[in-house]
PDB file of C-alpha atoms in Angstrom:
ATOM      1  CA  MET A 262      -8.762  13.371   2.887  1.00  0.00           C
ATOM      2  CA  ALA A 263      -7.500  12.286  -0.661  1.00  0.00           C
ATOM      3  CA  TYR A 264      -5.844   9.101   0.984  1.00  0.00           C
ATOM      4  CA  LYS A 265      -8.976   8.139   2.327  1.00  0.00           C
ATOM      5  CA  HIS A 266     -10.924   8.283  -1.021  1.00  0.00           C
ATOM      6  CA  GLY A 267      -8.187   6.168  -2.969  1.00  0.00           C
ATOM      7  CA  TRP A 268      -5.555   8.875  -4.305  1.00  0.00           C
ATOM      8  CA  ARG A 269      -1.981   7.601  -4.391  1.00  0.00           C
ATOM      9  CA  PRO A 270       1.434   9.470  -4.028  1.00  0.00           C
ATOM     10  CA  SER A 271       3.343   9.243  -7.255  1.00  0.00           C
ATOM     11  CA  ALA A 272       7.180   9.357  -7.913  1.00  0.00           C
ATOM     12  CA  SER A 273       6.689  11.379 -11.199  1.00  0.00           C
ATOM     13  CA  GLN A 274       3.756  13.803 -12.465  1.00  0.00           C
ATOM     14  CA  GLU A 275       0.416  12.810 -14.691  1.00  0.00           C
ATOM     15  CA  GLY A 276      -1.941  15.221 -15.934  1.00  0.00           C
ATOM     16  CA  GLY A 277      -4.782  15.588 -13.233  1.00  0.00           C
ATOM     17  CA  CYS A 278      -2.487  14.955 -10.204  1.00  0.00           C
ATOM     18  CA  ILE A 279      -2.616  17.282  -7.195  1.00  0.00           C
ATOM     19  CA  VAL A 280       0.461  19.241  -6.579  1.00  0.00           C
ATOM     20  CA  ALA A 281       2.007  20.725  -3.535  1.00  0.00           C
ATOM     21  CA  TRP A 282       4.731  22.404  -2.601  1.00  0.00           C
ATOM     22  CA  ASN A 283       6.132  23.095   0.987  1.00  0.00           C
ATOM     23  CA  SER A 284       7.826  25.771   1.860  1.00  0.00           C
ATOM     24  CA  LEU A 285      11.754  25.126   2.955  1.00  0.00           C
ATOM     25  CA  GLU A 286      10.838  27.351   5.656  1.00  0.00           C
ATOM     26  CA  THR A 287      10.441  26.217   9.061  1.00  0.00           C
ATOM     27  CA  GLY A 288       6.818  27.734  10.684  1.00  0.00           C
ATOM     28  CA  GLY A 289       3.413  26.985  12.344  1.00  0.00           C
ATOM     29  CA  ARG A 290       1.368  25.040   9.119  1.00  0.00           C
ATOM     30  CA  SER A 291       1.387  21.568   9.153  1.00  0.00           C
ATOM     31  CA  ARG A 292       3.409  19.714   5.751  1.00  0.00           C
ATOM     32  CA  ILE A 293       1.439  18.773   3.134  1.00  0.00           C
ATOM     33  CA  GLY A 294       2.041  14.918   2.422  1.00  0.00           C
ATOM     34  CA  ARG A 295       2.576  14.064   5.849  1.00  0.00           C
ATOM     35  CA  GLY A 296       0.808  10.765   5.396  1.00  0.00           C
ATOM     36  CA  LYS A 297       1.558   7.393   4.105  1.00  0.00           C
ATOM     37  CA  ASP A 298       4.932   7.184   2.017  1.00  0.00           C
ATOM     38  CA  THR A 299       5.032  10.701   1.385  1.00  0.00           C
ATOM     39  CA  ALA A 300       8.277  12.624   1.734  1.00  0.00           C
ATOM     40  CA  LYS A 301       9.104  13.373   4.839  1.00  0.00           C
ATOM     41  CA  LYS A 302      12.180  15.877   4.936  1.00  0.00           C
ATOM     42  CA  SER A 303      11.247  17.296   8.362  1.00  0.00           C
ATOM     43  CA  SER A 304       8.779  16.446  11.149  1.00  0.00           C
ATOM     44  CA  GLY A 305       8.514  20.625  11.973  1.00  0.00           C
ATOM     45  CA  GLY A 306       5.813  22.925  10.090  1.00  0.00           C
ATOM     46  CA  VAL A 307       6.625  25.394   7.636  1.00  0.00           C
ATOM     47  CA  LEU A 308       6.205  28.816   6.458  1.00  0.00           C
ATOM     48  CA  PHE A 309       4.552  28.236   3.259  1.00  0.00           C
ATOM     49  CA  ARG A 310       2.500  25.683   1.665  1.00  0.00           C
ATOM     50  CA  HIS A 311       0.972  25.777  -1.986  1.00  0.00           C
ATOM     51  CA  VAL A 312      -1.134  22.867  -4.270  1.00  0.00           C
ATOM     52  CA  GLY A 313      -2.361  23.069  -7.452  1.00  0.00           C
ATOM     53  CA  ILE A 314      -3.139  20.667 -10.987  1.00  0.00           C
ATOM     54  CA  ALA A 315      -0.630  18.810 -12.724  1.00  0.00           C
ATOM     55  CA  THR A 316      -1.384  19.499 -16.369  1.00  0.00           C
ATOM     56  CA  GLY A 317       1.374  17.161 -17.697  1.00  0.00           C
ATOM     57  CA  SER A 318       4.917  17.051 -18.517  1.00  0.00           C
ATOM     58  CA  TRP A 319       6.353  19.366 -16.149  1.00  0.00           C
ATOM     59  CA  TRP A 320       3.479  21.994 -15.968  1.00  0.00           C
ATOM     60  CA  SER A 321       0.786  23.083 -13.352  1.00  0.00           C
ATOM     61  CA  VAL A 322      -2.069  25.484 -13.106  1.00  0.00           C
ATOM     62  CA  ASP A 323      -2.359  26.814  -9.871  1.00  0.00           C
ATOM     63  CA  ASN A 324      -3.787  30.343  -8.437  1.00  0.00           C
ATOM     64  CA  THR A 325      -1.403  32.786  -6.943  1.00  0.00           C
ATOM     65  CA  SER A 326      -2.301  35.278  -4.775  1.00  0.00           C
ATOM     66  CA  PHE A 327       0.014  37.990  -6.628  1.00  0.00           C
ATOM     67  CA  LEU A 328      -2.303  37.933  -9.625  1.00  0.00           C
ATOM     68  CA  GLY A 329      -5.328  36.735  -8.020  1.00  0.00           C
ATOM     69  CA  ARG A 330      -6.259  34.266 -10.669  1.00  0.00           C
ATOM     70  CA  PRO A 331      -4.963  30.828 -12.520  1.00  0.00           C
ATOM     71  CA  THR A 332      -1.893  30.689 -13.673  1.00  0.00           C
ATOM     72  CA  ALA A 333       0.383  27.818 -15.683  1.00  0.00           C
ATOM     73  CA  GLY A 334       4.146  27.488 -14.601  1.00  0.00           C
ATOM     74  CA  ILE A 335       6.491  24.949 -14.582  1.00  0.00           C
ATOM     75  CA  THR A 336       5.952  22.583 -11.836  1.00  0.00           C
ATOM     76  CA  THR A 337       9.814  23.052 -10.035  1.00  0.00           C
ATOM     77  CA  ARG A 338       9.733  25.945  -7.635  1.00  0.00           C
ATOM     78  CA  PRO A 339      13.708  26.150  -7.003  1.00  0.00           C
ATOM     79  CA  PHE A 340      13.009  29.113  -4.524  1.00  0.00           C
ATOM     80  CA  ARG A 341      11.738  28.897  -1.061  1.00  0.00           C
ATOM     81  CA  TYR A 342      10.276  25.239  -1.705  1.00  0.00           C
ATOM     82  CA  GLU A 343      10.995  22.048  -1.531  1.00  0.00           C
ATOM     83  CA  SER A 344      10.744  19.339  -4.649  1.00  0.00           C
ATOM     84  CA  PRO A 345       6.566  19.540  -5.364  1.00  0.00           C
ATOM     85  CA  ILE A 346       4.750  16.227  -4.586  1.00  0.00           C
ATOM     86  CA  PHE A 347       2.366  14.771  -6.878  1.00  0.00           C
ATOM     87  CA  LEU A 348      -1.369  12.637  -4.801  1.00  0.00           C
ATOM     88  CA  CYS A 349      -2.693  10.603  -8.780  1.00  0.00           C
ATOM     89  CA  PRO A 350      -6.682  10.242  -8.329  1.00  0.00           C
ATOM     90  CA  PRO A 351      -6.879   6.233  -7.914  1.00  0.00           C
ATOM     91  CA  LYS A 352      -7.052   4.449 -11.083  1.00  0.00           C
ATOM     92  CA  PRO A 353     -10.081   2.298 -12.461  1.00  0.00           C
ATOM     93  CA  ARG A 354     -11.268  -0.804 -12.054  1.00  0.00           C
ATOM     94  CA  LYS A 355     -10.519  -3.646 -14.231  1.00  0.00           C
ATOM     95  CA  LYS A 356     -13.875  -5.762 -14.610  1.00  0.00           C
TER      96      LYS A 356
END
C-alpha cells in the first residue's frame, strides 16, 4: 500500500520513514518489503515482523507488546531480526 502512494525504499534512515523488521526465523507470515526493490533475503515467510517510525540518527519509536505502549529505541535489532528496511515518504513536487 505504501508503494502505491509514492513511498520509496531507502538505504539510509531518515526521520519520518517507516522502519520494518523481519525475523530471522521462518514462519507463515509474509515478509514486509517484498514489493519493488527492497531487500529479498529469502522467498519464504517469517515468524515475526514488526514496524515503527524512524526518528532519525538510528533511533525509532514502536509499540512493543511487552510494555503495551510506544517506546523509543535503537533501530538495529541484532537479536532475532534481519537488518531494518526503511520506506520513506514521497518527496514534495517542485513547482
